[in-house]
CSV table of C-alpha atoms in Angstrom, one decimal:
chain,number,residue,atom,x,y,z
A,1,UNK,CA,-54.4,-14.7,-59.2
A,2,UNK,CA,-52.8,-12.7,-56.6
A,3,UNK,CA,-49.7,-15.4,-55.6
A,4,UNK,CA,-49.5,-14.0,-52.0
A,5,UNK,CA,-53.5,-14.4,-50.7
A,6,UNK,CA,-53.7,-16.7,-48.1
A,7,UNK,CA,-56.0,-19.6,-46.8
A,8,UNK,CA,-56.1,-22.2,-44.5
A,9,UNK,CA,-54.0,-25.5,-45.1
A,10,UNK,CA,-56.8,-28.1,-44.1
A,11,UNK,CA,-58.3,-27.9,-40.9
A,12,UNK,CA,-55.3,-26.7,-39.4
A,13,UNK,CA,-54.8,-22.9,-37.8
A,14,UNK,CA,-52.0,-23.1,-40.8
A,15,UNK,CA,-52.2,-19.7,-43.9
A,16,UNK,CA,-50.2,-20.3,-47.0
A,17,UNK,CA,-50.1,-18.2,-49.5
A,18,UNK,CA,-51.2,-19.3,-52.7
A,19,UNK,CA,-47.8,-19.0,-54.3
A,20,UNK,CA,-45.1,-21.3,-51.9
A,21,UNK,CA,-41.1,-21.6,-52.6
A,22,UNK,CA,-40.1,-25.1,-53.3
A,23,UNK,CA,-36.2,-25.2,-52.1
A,24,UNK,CA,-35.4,-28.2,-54.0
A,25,UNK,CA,-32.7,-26.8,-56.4
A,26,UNK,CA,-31.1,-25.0,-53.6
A,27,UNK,CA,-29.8,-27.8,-53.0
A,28,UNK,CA,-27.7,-27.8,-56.0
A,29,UNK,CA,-28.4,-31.0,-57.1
A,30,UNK,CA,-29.7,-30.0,-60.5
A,31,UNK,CA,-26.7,-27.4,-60.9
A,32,UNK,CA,-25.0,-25.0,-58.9
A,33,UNK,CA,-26.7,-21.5,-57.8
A,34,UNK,CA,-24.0,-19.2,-56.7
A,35,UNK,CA,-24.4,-17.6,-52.7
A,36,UNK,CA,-25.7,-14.5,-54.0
A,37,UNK,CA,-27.9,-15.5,-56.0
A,38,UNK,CA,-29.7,-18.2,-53.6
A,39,UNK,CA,-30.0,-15.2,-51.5
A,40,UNK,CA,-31.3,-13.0,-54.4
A,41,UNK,CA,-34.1,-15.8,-55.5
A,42,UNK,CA,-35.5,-16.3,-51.4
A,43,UNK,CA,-35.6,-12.2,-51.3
A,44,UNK,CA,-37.6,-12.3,-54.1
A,45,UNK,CA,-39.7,-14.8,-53.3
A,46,UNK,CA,-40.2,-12.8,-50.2
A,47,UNK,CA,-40.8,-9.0,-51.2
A,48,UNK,CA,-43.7,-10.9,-53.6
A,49,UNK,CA,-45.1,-11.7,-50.0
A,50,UNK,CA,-45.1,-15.5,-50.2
A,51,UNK,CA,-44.7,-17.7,-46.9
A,52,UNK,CA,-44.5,-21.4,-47.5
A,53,UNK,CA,-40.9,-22.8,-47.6
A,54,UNK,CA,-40.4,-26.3,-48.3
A,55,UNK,CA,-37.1,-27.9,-47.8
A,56,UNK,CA,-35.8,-31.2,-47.2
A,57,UNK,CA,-32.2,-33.0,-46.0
A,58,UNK,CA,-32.4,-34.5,-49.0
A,59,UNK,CA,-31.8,-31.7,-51.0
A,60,UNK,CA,-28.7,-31.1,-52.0
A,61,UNK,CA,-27.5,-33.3,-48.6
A,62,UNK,CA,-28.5,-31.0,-46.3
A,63,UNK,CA,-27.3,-27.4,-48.2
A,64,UNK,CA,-31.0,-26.7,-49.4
A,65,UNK,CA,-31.8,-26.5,-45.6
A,66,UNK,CA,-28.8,-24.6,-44.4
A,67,UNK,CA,-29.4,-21.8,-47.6
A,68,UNK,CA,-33.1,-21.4,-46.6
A,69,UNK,CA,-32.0,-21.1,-42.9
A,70,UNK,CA,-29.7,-18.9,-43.6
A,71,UNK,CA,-32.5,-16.8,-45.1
A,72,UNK,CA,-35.4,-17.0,-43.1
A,73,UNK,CA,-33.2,-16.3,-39.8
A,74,UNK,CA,-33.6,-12.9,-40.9
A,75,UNK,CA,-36.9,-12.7,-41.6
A,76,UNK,CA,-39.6,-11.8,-38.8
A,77,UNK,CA,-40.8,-15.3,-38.0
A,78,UNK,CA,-44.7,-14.8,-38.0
A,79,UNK,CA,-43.8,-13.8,-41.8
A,80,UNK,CA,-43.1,-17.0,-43.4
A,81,UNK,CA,-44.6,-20.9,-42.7
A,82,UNK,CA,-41.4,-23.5,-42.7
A,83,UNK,CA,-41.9,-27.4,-43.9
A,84,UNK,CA,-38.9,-29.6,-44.1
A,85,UNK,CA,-39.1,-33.9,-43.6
A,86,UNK,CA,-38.2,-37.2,-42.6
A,87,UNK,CA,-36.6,-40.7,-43.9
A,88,UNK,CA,-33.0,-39.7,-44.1
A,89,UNK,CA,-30.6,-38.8,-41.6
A,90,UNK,CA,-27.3,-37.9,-43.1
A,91,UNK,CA,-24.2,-39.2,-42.3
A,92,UNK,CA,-20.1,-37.8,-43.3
A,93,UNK,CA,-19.7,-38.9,-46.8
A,94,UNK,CA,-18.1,-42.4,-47.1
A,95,UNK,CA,-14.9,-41.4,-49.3
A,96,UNK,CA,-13.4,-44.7,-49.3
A,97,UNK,CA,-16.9,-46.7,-50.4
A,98,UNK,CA,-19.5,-43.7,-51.2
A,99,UNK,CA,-22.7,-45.0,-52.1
A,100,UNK,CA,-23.8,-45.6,-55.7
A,101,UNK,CA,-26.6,-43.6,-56.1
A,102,UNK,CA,-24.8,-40.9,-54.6
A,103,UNK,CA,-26.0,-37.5,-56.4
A,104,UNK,CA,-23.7,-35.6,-57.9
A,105,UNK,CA,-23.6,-31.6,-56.3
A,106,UNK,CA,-24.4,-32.4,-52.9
A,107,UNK,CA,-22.3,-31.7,-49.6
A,108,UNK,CA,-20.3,-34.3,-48.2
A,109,UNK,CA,-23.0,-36.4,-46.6
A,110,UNK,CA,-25.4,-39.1,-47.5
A,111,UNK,CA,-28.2,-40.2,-47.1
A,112,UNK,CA,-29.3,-42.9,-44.6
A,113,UNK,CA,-32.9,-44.1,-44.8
A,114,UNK,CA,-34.6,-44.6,-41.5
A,115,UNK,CA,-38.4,-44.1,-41.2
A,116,UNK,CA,-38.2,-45.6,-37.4
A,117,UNK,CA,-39.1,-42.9,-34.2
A,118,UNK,CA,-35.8,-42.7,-33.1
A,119,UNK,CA,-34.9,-41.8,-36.9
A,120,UNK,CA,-37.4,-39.6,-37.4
A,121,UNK,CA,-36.0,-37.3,-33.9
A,122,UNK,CA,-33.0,-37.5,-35.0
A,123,UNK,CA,-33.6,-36.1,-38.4
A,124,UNK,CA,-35.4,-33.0,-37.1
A,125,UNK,CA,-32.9,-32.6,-35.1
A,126,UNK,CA,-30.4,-32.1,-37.8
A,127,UNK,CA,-32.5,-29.9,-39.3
A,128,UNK,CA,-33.4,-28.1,-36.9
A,129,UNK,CA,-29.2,-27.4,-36.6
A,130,UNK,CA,-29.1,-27.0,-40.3
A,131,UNK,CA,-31.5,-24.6,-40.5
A,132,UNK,CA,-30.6,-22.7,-37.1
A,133,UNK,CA,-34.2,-22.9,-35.9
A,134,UNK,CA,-36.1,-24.7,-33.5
A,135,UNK,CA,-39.5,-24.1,-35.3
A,136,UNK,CA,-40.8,-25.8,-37.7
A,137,UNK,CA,-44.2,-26.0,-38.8
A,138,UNK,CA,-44.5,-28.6,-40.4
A,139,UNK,CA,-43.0,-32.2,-40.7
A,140,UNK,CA,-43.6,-34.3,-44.3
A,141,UNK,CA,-42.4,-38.0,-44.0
A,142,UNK,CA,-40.8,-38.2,-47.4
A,143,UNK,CA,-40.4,-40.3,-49.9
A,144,UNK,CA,-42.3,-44.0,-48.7
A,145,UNK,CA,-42.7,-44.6,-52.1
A,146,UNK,CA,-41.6,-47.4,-55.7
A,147,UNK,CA,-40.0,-44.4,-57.4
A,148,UNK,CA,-37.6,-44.4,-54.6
A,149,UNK,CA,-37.2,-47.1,-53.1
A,150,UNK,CA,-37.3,-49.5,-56.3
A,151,UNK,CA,-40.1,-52.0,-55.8
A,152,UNK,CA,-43.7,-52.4,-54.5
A,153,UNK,CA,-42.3,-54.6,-51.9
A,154,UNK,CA,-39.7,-52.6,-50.4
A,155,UNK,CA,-42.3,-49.4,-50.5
A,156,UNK,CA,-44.5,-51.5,-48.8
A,157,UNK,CA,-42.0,-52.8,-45.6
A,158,UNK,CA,-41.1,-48.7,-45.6
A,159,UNK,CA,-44.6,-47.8,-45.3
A,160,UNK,CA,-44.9,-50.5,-42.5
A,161,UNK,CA,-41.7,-49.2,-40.6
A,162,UNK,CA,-43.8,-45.5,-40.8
A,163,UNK,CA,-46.5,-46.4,-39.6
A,164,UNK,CA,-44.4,-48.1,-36.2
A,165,UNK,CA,-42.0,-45.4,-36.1
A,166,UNK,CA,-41.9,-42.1,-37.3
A,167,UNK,CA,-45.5,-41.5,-37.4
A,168,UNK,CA,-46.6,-42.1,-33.9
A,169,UNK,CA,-43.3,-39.9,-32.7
A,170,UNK,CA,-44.5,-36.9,-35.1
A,171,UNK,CA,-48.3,-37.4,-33.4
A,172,UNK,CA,-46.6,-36.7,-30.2
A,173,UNK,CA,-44.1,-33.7,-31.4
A,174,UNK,CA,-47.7,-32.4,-32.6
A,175,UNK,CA,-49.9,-32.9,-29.2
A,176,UNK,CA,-46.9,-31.2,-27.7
A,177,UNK,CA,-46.6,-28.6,-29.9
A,178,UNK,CA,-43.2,-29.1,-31.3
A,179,UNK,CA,-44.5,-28.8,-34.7
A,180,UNK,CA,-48.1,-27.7,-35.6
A,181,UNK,CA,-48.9,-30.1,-38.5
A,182,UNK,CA,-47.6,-33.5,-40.0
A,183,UNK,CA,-47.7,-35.0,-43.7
A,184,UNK,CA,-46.0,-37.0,-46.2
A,185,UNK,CA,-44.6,-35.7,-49.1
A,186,UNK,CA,-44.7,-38.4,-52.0
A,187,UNK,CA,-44.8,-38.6,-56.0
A,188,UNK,CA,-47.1,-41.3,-56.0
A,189,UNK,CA,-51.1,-41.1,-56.1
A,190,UNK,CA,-51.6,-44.5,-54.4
A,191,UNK,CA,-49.2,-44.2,-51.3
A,192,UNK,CA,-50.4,-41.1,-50.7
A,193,UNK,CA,-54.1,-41.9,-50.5
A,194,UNK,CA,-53.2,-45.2,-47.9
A,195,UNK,CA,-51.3,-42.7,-45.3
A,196,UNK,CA,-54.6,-40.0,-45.7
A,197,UNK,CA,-57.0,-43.2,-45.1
A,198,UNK,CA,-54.5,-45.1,-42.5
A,199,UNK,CA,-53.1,-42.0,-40.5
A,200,UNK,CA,-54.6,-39.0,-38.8
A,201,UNK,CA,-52.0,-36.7,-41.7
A,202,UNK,CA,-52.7,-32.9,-41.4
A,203,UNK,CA,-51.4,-32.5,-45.1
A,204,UNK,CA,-49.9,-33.6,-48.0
A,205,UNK,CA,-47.2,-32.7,-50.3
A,206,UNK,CA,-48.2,-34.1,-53.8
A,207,UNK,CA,-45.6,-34.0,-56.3
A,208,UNK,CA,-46.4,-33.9,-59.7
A,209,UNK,CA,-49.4,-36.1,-59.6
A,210,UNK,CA,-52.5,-33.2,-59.8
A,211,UNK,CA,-51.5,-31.0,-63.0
A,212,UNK,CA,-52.3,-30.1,-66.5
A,213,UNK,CA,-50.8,-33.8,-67.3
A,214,UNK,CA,-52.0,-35.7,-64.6
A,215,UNK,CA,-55.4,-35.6,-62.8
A,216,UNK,CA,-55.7,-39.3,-61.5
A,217,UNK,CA,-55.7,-37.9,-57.9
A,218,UNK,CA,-59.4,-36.7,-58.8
A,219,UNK,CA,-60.5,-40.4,-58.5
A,220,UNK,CA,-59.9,-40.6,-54.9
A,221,UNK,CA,-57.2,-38.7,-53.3
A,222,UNK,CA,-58.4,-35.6,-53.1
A,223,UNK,CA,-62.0,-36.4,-52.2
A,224,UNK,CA,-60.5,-38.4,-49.3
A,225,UNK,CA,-58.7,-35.1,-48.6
A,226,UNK,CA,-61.0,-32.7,-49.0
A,227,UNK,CA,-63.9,-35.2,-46.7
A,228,UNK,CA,-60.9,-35.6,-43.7
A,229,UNK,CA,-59.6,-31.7,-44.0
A,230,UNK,CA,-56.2,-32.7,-44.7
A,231,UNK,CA,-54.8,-29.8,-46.7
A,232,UNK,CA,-52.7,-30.5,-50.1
A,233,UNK,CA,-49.7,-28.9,-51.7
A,234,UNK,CA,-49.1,-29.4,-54.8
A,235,UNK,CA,-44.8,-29.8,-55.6
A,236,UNK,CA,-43.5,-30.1,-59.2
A,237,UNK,CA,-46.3,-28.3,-60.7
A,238,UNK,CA,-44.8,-28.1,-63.8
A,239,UNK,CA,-43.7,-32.2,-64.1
A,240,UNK,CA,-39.9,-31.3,-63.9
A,241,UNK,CA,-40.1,-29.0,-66.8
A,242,UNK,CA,-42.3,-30.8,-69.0
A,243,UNK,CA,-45.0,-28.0,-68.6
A,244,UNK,CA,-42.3,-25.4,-68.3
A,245,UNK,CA,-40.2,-25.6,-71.4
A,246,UNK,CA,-42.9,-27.3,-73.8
A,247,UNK,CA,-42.1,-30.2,-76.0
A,248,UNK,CA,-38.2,-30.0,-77.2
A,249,UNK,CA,-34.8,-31.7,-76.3
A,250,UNK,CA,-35.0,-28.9,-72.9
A,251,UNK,CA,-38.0,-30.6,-71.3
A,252,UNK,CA,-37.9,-33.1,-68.6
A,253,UNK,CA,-40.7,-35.3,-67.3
A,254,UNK,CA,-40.7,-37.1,-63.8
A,255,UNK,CA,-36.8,-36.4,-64.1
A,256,UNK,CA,-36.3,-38.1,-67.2
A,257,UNK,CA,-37.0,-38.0,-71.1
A,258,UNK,CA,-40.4,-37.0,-72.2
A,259,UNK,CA,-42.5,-40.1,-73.1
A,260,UNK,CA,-44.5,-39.2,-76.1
A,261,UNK,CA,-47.7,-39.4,-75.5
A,262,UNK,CA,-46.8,-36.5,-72.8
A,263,UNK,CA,-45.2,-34.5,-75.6
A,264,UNK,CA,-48.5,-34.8,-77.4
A,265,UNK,CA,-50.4,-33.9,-75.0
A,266,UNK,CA,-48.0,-30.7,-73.8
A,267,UNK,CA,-48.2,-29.6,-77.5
A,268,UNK,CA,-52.1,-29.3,-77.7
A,269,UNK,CA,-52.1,-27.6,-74.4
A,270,UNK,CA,-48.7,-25.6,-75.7
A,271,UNK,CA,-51.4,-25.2,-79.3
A,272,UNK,CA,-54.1,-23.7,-76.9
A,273,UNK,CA,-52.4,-21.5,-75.0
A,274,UNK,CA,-50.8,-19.6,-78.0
A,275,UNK,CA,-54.7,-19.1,-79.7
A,276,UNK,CA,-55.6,-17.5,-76.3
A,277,UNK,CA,-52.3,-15.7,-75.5
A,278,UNK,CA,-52.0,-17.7,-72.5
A,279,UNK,CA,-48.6,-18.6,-71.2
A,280,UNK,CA,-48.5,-22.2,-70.7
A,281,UNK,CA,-46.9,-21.7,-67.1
A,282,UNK,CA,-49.7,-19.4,-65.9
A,283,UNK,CA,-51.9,-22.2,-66.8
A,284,UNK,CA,-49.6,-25.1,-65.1
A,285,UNK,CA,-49.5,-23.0,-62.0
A,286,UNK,CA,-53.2,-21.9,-61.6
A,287,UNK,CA,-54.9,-24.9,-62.3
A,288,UNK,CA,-54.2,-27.0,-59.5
A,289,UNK,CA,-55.2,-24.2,-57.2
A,290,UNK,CA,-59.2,-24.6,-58.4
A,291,UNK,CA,-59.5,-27.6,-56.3
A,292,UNK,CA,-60.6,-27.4,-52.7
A,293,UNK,CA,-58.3,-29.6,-51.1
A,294,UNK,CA,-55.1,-27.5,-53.0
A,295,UNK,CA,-53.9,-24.5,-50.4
A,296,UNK,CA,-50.5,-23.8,-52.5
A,297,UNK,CA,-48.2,-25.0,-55.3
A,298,UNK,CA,-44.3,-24.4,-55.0
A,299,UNK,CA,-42.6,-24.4,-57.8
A,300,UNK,CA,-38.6,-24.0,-57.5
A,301,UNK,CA,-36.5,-21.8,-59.1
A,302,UNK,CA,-32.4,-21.9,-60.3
A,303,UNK,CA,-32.5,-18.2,-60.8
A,304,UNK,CA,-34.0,-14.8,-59.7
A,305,UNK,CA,-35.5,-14.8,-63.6
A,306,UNK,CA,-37.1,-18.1,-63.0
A,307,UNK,CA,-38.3,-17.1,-59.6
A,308,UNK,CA,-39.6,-13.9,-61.0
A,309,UNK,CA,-41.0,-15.9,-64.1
A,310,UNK,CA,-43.3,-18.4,-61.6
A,311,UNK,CA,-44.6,-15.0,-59.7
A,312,UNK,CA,-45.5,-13.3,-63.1
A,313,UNK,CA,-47.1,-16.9,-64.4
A,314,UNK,CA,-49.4,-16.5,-61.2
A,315,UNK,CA,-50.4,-12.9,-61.5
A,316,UNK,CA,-51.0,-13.3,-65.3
A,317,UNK,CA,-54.9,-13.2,-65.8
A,318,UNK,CA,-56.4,-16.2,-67.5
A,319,UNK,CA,-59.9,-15.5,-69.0
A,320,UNK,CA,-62.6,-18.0,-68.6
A,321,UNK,CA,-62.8,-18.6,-71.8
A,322,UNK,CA,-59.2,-20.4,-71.7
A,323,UNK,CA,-60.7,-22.4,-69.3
A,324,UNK,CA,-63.9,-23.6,-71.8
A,325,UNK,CA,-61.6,-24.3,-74.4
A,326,UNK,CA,-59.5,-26.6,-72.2
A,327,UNK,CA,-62.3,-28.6,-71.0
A,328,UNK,CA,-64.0,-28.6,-74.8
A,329,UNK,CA,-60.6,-30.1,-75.8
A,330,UNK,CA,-60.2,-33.1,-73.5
A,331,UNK,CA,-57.0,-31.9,-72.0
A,332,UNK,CA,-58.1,-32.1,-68.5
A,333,UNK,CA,-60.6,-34.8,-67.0
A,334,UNK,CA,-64.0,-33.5,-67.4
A,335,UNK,CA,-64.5,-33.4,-63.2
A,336,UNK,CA,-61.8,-31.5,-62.9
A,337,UNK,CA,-62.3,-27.6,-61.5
A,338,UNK,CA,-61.2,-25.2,-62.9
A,339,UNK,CA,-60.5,-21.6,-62.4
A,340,UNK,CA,-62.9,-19.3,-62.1
């Protein structure tokens, strides 16, 4: 699969390339990544022709957004498509009292959440500064979800403060042309499907809920998607490393220990892959793609190896036969697509 061909993302005037760059560790909250070698990982992402960067203030506290500024200044701007988000605003690090859940690796900021209009300017605003651009494509309102903010109940009176606030001021940065599409970007199936039936969303950045491991999205996410032309990106393709490393002490799974009835599961597809000299990344990256509604997936990377690792994974061919086996074996749901 060629990582750099492009389509449409939804029904918007929007090409991504197949293959996007997920900034995430930039940010340097799951370790540092020297100067040079940030730079070395966007160049490569770029000489392999892929367009779609996805950043966030939350990353890293706002350094994930300065490093892929920093970056894409120099780059021709028709050659890349830029997403970044909403919730947060950051404020100077309280020294004194810092926050609890303050992540480790981070500048000295943090986070504020604020999902009202005036909140939502004022974040893309200090991203636009972060990032030294004025143009963004497009705006995800991130995070509205239990996994972070810690109960139904709070998700619930965030997703009601969205729906005031930030939403209605990104439809207006849209009519106006500020930004030519809006989202959410979530790790939750449910949330996402209420903003693509209660909103007017161009797209949605879907994090590690349509892969190898997890296909619930098929039951009605992505139909809704796919009838309303909102376009889908699929983030953590590989489930934090789950679908990366294979089962072992390495792997990760929604940022935490592997439950095991995943590592069973990721050591039958691991199992399959071997008989058919598949790599099991190849297959993580691919498979999400067969779906309509998918555009792109954007993986991260720590390194120049890794970022070189997730362009190979997509090039590598897959025969069809692969494809049988999965579906013979009851790894993936049997409506899922596949590859062709």
């Amino acid at each position: 699969m060629n990582p750099a061909q492009r389509g449409r993302l939804g029904r918007t005037a929007i090409e991504v390339t197949r293959l996007g760059f997920g900034a995430a560790p930039l940010g340097g909250f799951r370790g540092t990544i020297a100067e040079h070698e940030v730079a070395a990982i966007l160049q490569s992402a770029y000489d392999a022709g892929l367009n779609l960067y996805d950043t966030s203030p939350y990353y890293g506290y706002g350094r994930s957004e300065l490093r892929t500024g920093h970056f894409l200044r120099q780059c021709p701007r028709e050659r890349y498509v830029l997403s970044t988000k909403i919730g947060r605003v950051m404020e100077p690090l309280d020294r004194v009292s810092p926050p609890r859940d303050l992540r480790a690796g981070g500048l000295a900021f943090q986070p504020r959440f604020d999902y009202s209009a005036d909140g939502a300017l004022r974040s893309l605003e200090q991203s636009m500064l972060r990032l030294g651009l004025t143009d963004i494509d497009i705006v995800f309102i991130h995070d509205v979800d239990v996994f972070t903010h810690g109960s139904a109940e709070a998700a619930d009176r965030r997703y009601a403060e969205a729906l005031q606030g930030c939403y209605p001021a990104l439809e207006r940065l849209r009519d106006a042309g500020v930004v030519k599409a809006i989202g959410v970007g979530l790790n939750e199936t449910e949330r996402s499907l209420r903003f693509a039936r209660d909103t007017d969303i161009d797209c949605l950045l879907l994090a590690g809920r349509y892969t190898l491991l997890e296909q619930d999205a098929l039951d009605e996410l992505l139909p809704t998607c796919v009838a309303k032309g909102i376009g889908v990106v699929i983030g953590g393709p590989y489930n934090s490393g789950a679908l990366a490393a294979g089962p072992g002490e390495q792997a990760s799974y929604d940022y935490g220990a592997v439950p095991e009835r995943v590592a069973r599961r990721v050591e039958a597809l691991r199992a399959l892959c071997e008989r058919h000299a598949v790599s099991l990344t190849a297959a993580a990256l691919q498979f999400p793609l067969a779906h309509p509604a998918v555009a792109s997936v954007i993986p991260g990377a720590m390194s120049v190896a890794q970022q070189h690792a997730n362009i190979a994974s997509m090039q590598e061919p897959i025969a069809g036969d692969f494809w049988a086996a999965v579906r013979r074996s009851g790894l993936v749901r049997p409506d899922a697509p596949l590859p062709a």
